[in-house]
XYZ file of C-alpha atoms in Angstrom:
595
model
C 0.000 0.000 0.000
C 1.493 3.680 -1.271
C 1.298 5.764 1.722
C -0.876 8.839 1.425
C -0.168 11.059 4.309
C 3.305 12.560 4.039
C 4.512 15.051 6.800
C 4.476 18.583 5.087
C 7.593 19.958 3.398
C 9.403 22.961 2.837
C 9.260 24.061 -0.390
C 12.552 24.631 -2.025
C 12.616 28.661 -2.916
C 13.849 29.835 -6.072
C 16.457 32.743 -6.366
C 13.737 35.701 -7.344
C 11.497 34.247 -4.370
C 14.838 34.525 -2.117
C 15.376 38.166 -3.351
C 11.903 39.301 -2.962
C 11.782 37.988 0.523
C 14.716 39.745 1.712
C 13.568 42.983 0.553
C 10.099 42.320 2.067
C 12.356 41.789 5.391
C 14.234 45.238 4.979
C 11.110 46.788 4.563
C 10.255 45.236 8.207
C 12.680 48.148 9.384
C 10.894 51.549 8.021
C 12.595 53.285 11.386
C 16.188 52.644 10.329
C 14.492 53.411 6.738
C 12.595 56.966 7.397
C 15.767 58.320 9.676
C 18.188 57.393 7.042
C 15.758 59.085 4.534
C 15.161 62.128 7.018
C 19.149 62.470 7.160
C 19.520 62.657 3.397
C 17.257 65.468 3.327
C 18.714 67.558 6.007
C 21.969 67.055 4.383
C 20.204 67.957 1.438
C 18.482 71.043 2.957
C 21.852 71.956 3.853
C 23.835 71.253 0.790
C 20.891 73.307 -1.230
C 21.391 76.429 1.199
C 25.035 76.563 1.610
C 25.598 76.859 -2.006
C 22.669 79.553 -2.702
C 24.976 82.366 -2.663
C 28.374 80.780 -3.550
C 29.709 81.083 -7.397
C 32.214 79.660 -8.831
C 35.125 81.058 -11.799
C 37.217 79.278 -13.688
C 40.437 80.029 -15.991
C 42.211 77.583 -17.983
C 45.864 78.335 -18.672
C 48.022 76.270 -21.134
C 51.942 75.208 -19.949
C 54.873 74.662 -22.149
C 57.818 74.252 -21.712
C 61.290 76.133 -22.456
C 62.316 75.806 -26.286
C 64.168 76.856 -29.138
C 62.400 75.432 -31.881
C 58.212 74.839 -30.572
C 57.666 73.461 -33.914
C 59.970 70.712 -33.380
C 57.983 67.240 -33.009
C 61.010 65.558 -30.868
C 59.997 67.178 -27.549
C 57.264 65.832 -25.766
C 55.639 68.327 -23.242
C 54.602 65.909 -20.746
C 58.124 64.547 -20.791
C 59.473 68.286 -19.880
C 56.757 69.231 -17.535
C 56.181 67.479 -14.319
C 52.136 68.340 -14.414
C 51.460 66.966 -10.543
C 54.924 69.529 -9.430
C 53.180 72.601 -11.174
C 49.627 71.841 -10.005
C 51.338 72.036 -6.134
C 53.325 75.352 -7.253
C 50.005 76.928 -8.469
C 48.463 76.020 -4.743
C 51.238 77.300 -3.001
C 51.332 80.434 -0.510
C 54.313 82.077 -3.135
C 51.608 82.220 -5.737
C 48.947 83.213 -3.525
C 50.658 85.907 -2.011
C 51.652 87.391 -5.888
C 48.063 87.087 -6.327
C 47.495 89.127 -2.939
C 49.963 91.870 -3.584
C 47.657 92.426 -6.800
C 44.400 91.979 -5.384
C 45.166 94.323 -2.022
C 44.688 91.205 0.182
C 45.716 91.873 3.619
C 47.376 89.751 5.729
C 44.135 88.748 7.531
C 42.146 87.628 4.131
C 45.088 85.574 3.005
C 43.844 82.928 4.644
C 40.473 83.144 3.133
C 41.510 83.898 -0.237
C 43.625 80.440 -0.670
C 40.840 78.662 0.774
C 38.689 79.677 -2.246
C 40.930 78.536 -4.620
C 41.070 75.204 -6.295
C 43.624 73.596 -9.101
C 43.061 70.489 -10.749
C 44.499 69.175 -14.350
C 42.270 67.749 -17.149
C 43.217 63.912 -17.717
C 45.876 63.900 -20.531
C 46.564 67.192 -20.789
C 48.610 70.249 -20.160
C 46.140 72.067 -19.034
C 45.588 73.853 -15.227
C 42.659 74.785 -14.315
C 41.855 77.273 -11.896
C 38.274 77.663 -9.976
C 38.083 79.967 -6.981
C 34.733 79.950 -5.153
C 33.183 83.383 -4.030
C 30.095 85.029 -2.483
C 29.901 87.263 -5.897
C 30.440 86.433 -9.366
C 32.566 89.495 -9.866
C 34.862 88.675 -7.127
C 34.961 84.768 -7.919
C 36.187 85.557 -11.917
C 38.942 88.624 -10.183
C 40.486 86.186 -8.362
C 40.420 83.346 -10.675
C 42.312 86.085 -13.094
C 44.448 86.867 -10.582
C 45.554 83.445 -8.968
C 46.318 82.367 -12.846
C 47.947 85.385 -13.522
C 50.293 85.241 -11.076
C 51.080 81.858 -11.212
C 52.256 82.661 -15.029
C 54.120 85.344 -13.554
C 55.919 83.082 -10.519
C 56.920 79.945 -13.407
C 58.581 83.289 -15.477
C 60.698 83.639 -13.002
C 61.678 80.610 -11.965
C 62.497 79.832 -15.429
C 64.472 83.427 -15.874
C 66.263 82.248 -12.770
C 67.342 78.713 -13.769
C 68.068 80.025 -17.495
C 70.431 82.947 -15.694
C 72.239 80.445 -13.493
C 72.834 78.042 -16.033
C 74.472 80.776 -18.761
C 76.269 82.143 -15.668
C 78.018 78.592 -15.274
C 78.805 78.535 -18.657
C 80.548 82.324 -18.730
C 82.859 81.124 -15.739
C 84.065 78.022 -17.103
C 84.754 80.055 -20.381
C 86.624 82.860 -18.885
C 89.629 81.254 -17.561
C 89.897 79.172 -20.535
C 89.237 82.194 -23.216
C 92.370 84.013 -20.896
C 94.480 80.987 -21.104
C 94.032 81.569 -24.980
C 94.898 84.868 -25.135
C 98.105 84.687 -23.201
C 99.131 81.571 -25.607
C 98.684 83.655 -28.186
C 100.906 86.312 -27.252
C 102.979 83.824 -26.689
C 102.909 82.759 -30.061
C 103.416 85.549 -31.575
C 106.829 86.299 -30.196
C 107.985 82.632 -30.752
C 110.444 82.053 -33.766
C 108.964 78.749 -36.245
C 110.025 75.756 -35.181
C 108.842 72.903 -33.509
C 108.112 74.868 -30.026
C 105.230 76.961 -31.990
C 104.230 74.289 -33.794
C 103.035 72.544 -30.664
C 101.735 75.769 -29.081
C 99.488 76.379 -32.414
C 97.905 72.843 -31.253
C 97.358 73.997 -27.596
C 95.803 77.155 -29.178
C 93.627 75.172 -31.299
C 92.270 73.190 -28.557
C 91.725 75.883 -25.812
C 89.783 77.541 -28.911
C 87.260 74.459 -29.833
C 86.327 74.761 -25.697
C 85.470 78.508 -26.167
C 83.294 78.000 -29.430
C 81.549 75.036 -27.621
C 81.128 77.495 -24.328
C 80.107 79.968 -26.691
C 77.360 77.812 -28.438
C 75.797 76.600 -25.014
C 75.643 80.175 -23.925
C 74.170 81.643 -27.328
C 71.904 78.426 -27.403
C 70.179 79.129 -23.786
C 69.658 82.632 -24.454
C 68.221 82.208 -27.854
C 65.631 80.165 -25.824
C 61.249 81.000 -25.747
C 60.750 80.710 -21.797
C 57.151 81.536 -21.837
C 55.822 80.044 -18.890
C 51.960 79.286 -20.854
C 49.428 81.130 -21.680
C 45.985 81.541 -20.701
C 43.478 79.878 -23.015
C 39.871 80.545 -21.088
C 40.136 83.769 -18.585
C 37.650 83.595 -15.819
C 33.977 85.523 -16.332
C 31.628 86.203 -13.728
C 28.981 83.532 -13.301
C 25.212 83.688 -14.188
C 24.266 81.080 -11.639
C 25.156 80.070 -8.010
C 26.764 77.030 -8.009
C 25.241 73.631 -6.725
C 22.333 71.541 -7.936
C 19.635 73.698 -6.039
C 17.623 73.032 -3.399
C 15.142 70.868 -5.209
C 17.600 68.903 -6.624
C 19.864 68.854 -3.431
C 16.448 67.431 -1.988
C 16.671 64.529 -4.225
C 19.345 63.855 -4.106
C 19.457 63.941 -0.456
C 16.461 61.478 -0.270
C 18.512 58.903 -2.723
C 21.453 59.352 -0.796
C 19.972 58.759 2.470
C 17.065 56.008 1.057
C 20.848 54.336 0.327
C 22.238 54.933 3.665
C 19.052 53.508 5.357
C 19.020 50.208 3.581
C 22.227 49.832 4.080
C 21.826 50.490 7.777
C 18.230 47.947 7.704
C 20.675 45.225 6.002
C 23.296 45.433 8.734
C 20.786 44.845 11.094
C 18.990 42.454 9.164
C 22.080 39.516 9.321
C 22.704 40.543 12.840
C 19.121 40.135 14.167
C 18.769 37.020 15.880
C 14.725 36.634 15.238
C 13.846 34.634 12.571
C 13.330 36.905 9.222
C 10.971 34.918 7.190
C 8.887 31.905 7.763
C 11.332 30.092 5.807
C 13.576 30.782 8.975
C 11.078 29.734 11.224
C 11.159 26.194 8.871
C 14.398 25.755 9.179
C 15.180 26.079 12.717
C 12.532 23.775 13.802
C 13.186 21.305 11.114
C 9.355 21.465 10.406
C 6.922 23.696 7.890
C 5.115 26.707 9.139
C 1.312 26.008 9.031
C -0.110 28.742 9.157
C -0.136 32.477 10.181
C -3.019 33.966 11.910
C -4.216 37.278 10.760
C -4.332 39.966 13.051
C -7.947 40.519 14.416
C -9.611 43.572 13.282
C -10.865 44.381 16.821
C -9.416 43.554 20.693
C -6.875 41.243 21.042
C -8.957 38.406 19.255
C -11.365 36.052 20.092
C -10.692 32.867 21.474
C -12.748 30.887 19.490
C -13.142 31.945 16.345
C -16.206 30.085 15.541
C -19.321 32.166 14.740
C -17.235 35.863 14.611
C -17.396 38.567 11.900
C -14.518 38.164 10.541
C -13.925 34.153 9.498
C -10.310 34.744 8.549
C -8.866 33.320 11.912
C -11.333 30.742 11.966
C -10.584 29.825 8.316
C -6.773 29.929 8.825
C -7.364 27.584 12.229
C -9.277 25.052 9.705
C -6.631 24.981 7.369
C -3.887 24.615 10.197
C -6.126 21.327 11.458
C -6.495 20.217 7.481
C -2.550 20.373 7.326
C -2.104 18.398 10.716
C -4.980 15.889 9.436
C -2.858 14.801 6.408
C 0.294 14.693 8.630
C 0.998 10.932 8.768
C 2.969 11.578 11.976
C -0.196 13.102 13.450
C -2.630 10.731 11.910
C -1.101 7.869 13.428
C -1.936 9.021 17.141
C -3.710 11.697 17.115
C -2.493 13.440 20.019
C -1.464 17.162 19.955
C 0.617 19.028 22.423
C 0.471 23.183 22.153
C 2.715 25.444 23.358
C 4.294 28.680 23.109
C 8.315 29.172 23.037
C 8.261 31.483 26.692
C 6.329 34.456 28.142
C 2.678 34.684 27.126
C 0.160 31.760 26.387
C -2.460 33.854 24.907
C -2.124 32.651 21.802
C -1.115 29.302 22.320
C -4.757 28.840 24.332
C -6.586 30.061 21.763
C -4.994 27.664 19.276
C -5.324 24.766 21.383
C -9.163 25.765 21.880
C -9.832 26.599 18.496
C -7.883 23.763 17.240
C -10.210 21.461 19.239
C -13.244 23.179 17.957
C -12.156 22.654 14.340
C -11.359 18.955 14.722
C -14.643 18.456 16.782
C -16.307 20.203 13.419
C -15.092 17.361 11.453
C -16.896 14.398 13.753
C -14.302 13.516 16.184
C -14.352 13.250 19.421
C -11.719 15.991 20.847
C -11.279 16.046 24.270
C -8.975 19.534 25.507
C -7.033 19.206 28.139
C -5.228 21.985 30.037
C -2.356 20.974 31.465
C -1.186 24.569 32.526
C -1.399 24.088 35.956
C 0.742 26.868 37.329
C -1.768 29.778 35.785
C -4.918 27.523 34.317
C -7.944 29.932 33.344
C -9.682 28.312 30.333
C -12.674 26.924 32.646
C -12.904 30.618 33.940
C -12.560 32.092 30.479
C -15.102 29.716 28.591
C -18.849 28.933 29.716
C -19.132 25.750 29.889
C -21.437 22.709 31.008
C -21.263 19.472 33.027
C -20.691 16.451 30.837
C -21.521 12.980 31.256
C -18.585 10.754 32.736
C -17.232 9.274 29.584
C -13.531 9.008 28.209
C -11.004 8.259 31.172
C -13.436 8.662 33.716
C -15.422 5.974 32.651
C -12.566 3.766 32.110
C -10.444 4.889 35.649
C -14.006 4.930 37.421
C -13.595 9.188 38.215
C -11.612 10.542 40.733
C -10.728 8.666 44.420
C -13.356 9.693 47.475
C -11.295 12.633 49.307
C -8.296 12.433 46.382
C -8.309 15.789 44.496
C -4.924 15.444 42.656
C -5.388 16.490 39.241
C -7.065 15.370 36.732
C -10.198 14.825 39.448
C -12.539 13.864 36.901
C -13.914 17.128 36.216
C -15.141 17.518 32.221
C -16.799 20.187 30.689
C -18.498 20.574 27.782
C -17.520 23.572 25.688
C -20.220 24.638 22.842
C -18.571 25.666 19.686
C -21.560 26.783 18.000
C -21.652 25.143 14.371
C -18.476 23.499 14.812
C -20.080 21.177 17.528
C -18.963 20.799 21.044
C -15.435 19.131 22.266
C -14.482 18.290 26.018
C -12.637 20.466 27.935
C -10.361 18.660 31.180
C -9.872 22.272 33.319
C -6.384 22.909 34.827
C -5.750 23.648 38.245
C -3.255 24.721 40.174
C -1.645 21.670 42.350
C 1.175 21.116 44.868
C 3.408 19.589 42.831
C 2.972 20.015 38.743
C 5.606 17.274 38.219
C 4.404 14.240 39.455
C 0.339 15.638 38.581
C 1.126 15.738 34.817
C 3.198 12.440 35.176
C 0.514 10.593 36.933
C -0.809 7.140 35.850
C -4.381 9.192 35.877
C -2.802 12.238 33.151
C -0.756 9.155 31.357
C -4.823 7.415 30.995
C -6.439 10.614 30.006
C -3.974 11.054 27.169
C -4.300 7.756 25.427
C -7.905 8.118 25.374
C -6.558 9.463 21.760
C -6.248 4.957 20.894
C -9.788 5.057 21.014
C -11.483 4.723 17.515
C -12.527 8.682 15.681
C -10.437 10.304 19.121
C -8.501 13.458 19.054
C -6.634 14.655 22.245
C -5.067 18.166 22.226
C -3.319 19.333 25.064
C -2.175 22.769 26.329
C 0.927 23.290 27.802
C 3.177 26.026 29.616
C 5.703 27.815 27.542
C 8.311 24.696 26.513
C 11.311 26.958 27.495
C 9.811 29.041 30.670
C 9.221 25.619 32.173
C 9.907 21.839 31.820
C 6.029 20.976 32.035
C 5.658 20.328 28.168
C 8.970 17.747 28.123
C 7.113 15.915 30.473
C 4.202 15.490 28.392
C 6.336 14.925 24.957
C 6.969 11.122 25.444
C 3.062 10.677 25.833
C 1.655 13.185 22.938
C 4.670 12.768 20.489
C 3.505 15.104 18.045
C 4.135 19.126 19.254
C 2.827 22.327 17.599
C 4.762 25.458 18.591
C 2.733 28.561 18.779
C 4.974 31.961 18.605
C 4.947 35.463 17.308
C 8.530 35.879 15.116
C 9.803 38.954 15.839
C 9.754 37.873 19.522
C 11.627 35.092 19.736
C 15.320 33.932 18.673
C 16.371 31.110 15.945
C 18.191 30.002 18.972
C 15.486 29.659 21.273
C 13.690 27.492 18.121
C 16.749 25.506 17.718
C 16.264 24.652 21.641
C 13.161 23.865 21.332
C 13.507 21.539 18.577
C 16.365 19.659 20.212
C 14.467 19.984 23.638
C 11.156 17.669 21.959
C 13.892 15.513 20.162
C 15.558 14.366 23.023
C 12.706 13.955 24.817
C 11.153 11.490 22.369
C 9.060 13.839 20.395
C 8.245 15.659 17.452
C 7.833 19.041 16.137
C 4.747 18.685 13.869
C 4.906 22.427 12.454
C 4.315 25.875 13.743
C 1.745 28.354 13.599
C 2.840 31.998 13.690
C 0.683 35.268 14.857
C 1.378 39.039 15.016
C 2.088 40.801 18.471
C -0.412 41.241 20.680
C -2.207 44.313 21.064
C -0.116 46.619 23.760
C 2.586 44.380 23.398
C 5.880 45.419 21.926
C 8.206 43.151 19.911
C 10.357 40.910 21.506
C 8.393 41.230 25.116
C 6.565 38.421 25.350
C 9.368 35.594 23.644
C 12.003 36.902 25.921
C 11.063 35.686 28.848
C 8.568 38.399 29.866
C 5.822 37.682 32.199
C 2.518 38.037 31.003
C -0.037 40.298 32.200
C -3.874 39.975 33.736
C -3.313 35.677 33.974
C -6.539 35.498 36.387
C -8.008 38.303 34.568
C -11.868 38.444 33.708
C -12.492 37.732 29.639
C -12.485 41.412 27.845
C -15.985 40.906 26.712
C -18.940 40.245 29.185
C -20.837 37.506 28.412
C -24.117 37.945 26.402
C -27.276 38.772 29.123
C -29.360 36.182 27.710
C -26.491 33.296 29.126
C -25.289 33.483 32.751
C -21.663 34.128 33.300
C -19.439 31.379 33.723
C -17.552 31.270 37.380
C -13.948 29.419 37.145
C -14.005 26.411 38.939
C -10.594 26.104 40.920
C -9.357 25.436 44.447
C -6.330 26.099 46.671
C -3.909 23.164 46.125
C -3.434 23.621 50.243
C -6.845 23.110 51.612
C -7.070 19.908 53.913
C -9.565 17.232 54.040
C -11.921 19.706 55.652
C -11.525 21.754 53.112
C -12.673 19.688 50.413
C -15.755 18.483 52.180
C -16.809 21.979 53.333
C -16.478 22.875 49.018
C -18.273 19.443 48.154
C -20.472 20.737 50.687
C -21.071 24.296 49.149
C -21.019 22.658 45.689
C -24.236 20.878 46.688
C -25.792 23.923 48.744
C -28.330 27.262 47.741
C -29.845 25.432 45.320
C -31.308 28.876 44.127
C -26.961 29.672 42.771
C -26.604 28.955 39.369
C -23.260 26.717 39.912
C -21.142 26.426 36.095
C -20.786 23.192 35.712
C -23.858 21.824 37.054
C -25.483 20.448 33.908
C -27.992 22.905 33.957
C -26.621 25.188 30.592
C -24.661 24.820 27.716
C -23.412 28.308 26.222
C -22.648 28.321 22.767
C -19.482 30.619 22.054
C -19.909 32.869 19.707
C -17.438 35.939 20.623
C -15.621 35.024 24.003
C -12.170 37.473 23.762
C -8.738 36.514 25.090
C -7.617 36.885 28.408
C -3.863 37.355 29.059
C -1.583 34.478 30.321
């Protein structure tokens, strides 16, 4: 036989599915998203007024270098011109203060006038340009003149200079020999022919050859063009202030800081520890998410959804039970265990109760049991009605005469309107919670889920607040966690799964809701205690049905103190006593109470 029921799978996600889903997550972050926008446009407010009333000049100016012949292709430019070197000697405080001198600067606007001033150099090209940045156009182009004209005017005379020391190097090493020459040829002259003048004619010739070669190096540097450059574009005064403006400084403000903001939601997106997607959720409990329950339109929800305006949650609790239904691992047993990672059991309660109701809608017998027993308050929350004895109680024969231990034999009957009614075993709270939920009674009411068309669903404390639910794992096997994802950790998951493994049981799937109303992230899966756990239901019962009363007891009261309750149990017969078998109260709207 091909088995049917297969446990439900992850589906594998494709790479546009992974994409979209981590931009949906960064979008999770619209603080980190509106400050780094807000940010973009001051800086943009500020960018767009700072330059209102600042203009900019610019003058281009043309280098080149020393030469005798500037229509000679052999010299490259570049190669005599060390661009980077004359871009720092156009910044300098030599050129500047030429540039003063003409302009009238003082002493005290030097400063400021070199701070206006700016000298960059065209890629592949010979080419300085010069921008100063004013509060006028008039005075921006003066300066721009100015700066470039007395650069020009500081590369003349360092060229003059280094032309006039190198022709002075040349006269002195041509003086002493062009004397030398003259005395030999005196000398010379008064010598008879012979061999003596013969070799004095060849001194003379050689002392001569140095003197035209001095000669020719001297003629050839003064014959030289030193023209520093020229200036190609002279500075005008600007139309326009410079800058984009303040509606484009706005923009691009917003971009910039729209950038800055996802950038700053990323960062904290791979170093926040909650779970980002369900996907997350999937893979840190090893089991598929199986549903997510919309957040009610009005209070914090009801807690059973049957019969209410708005049959989304009711729907989505159906669909949750479908899933479960068709979960081999479920199907086998039948036996459900609830609970919520820590803090709060709101939720988990009202999936546990509407779970029942939805199973119950389907034919089976669904018997609820609360095994909370440190903060039970479904029998106060729900109206309710006596049963007959049936399930465990008819098997174990009911509770002991004088032994109130829990489970005492106490069922209700819970009306869930058109989905039927289901059994409800009431918590309450008992001396020791160990060895009640451990009991050979709790171990008997569990596996009435072996009986034929029998669903058992129990309710348990938060698995990592207490160790309550590991005690029950062995028995119910299969484990739904209820939790809200933004409070809780993929660690605390991981713990849980490994928790229910090594206790013998198994994570079915989980069912995810939104925070609860008043309740910020991260509050309730942290460890937070919740609020209002004996607190009335928000919504008063309807006036046509009486109100139900919870039915607990002090685990402390003696012997005397259970007879003297049996007693007042069976007294004023004119007190409507829940429980009695008198009433059945279907639940229509019956809102949450806190945990």
């Amino acid at each position: 036989m091909i088995e049917t029921n297969r446990p439900a799978s992850v589906p594998a996600e494709d790479e546009p599915d992974l994409l979209r889903d981590q931009f949906k997550q960064l979008l999770r972050y619209r603080r980190l998203l509106g400050a780094g926008v807000g940010i973009g446009l001051l800086g943009g407010v500020y960018l767009g007024i700072s330059t209102s009333d600042t203009y900019v000049a610019t003058a281009d100016i043309v280098l080149r270098a020393p030469t005798d012949d500037p229509f000679n292709p052999s010299l490259a430019p570049d190669k005599a011109i060390n661009i980077g070197s004359e871009r720092q000697v156009a910044l300098s405080s030599s050129t500047a203060n030429e540039a003063a001198k003409k302009l009238g600067v003082t002493s005290k606007d030097f400063a400021g006038l070199r701070s206006g001033l700016q000298v960059t150099n065209p890629p592949q090209t010979m080419v300085l340009r010069f921008t100063y940045t004013a509060s006028s156009p008039k005075e921006a182009a003066t300066r721009a003149n100015a700066m470039a004209e007395a650069y020009l005017l500081k590369r003349q005379e360092s060229l003059d200079v280094t032309r006039d020391k190198m022709v002075k190097g040349y006269l002195d090493q041509r003086d002493p020999v062009a004397k030398t020459l003259d005395e030999l040829v005196k000398q010379i002259n008064a010598m008879p022919a012979g061999t003596g003048r013969d070799a004095a004619y060849a001194s003379k010739t050689d002392l001569q050859s140095k003197v035209n070669t001095l000669n020719g190096n001297i003629a050839k540097l003064q014959a030289l063009d030193m023209s520093p450059g020229r200036v190609t574009s002279p500075a005008t005064p600007p139309s326009d202030t410079d800058g984009p403006g303040l509606v484009m400084s706005l923009a691009l403000g917003a971009a910039v800081g729209l950038a800055l903001g996802l950038l700053a939601a990323w960062v904290r997106l791979v170093f926040d520890p909650a779970p980002r997607s369900e996907g997350d959720v999937a893979r840190a409990l090893r089991a598929p998410v199986l549903g997510y329950l919309p957040r009610p339109k009005t209070g914090g929800g009801p807690l059973l959804a049957a019969g209410e305006e708005d049959p989304r949650l009711a729907e989505e609790f159906r669909s949750v039970a479908f899933r479960l239904a068709y979960d081999s691992r479920f199907a086998d047993r039948r036996r459900l265990l609830v609970v919520a990672p820590r803090g709060s059991s709101e939720t988990a309660a009202a999936a546990a109760v509407n779970l029942a109701a939805s199973f119950a809608e389907t034919g089976k017998d669904v018997l609820l049991i609360e095994a909370d027993l440190r903060t039970p308050v479904l029998a106060s929350q729900l109206p309710t009605g006596a049963g007959r004895p049936r399930w465990s109680q008819a098997q174990g024969g009911g509770a002991a005469q004088g032994d109130t231990d829990w489970p005492d034999g106490r069922q209700l009957v819970v009306d869930a309107g058109e989905s039927g009614d289901f059994h409800l075993i009431p918590g309450e709270p008992v001396r020791n919670v160990a060895r009640a939920l451990t009991s050979p009674r709790a171990t008997r009411l569990i596996s009435e889920a072996d009986s034929p068309n029998s669903t058992v669903v129990v309710l348990a404390p938060p698995v990592l607040s207490y160790a309550d639910a590991l005690a029950l794992v062995d028995r119910v096997d299969g484990v739904l966690v209820v939790c809200d994802p933004r409070a809780v950790h993929r660690t605390d998951l991981s713990r849980i799964r490994e928790l229910i493994s090594g206790a013998g049981g198994t994570v079915l799937g989980a069912v995810l809701h939104a925070p609860l109303p008043g309740e910020k992230h991260g509050r309730g899966g942290r460890g937070g205690k919740a609020k209002g756990a004996s607190a009335a239901p928000a919504q008063a019962p309807r006036p046509s049905a009486p109100q139900a009363q919870p039915l607990t007891r002090q685990p402390n009261q003696g012997h005397q103190g259970q007879q003297g309750q049996q007693t007042h149990r069976q007294a004023e017969p004119e007190q409507h006593i829940p429980g009695d078998g008198t009433d059945t109260v279907a639940l229509r709207t019956v809102r949450m109470g806190r945990r």
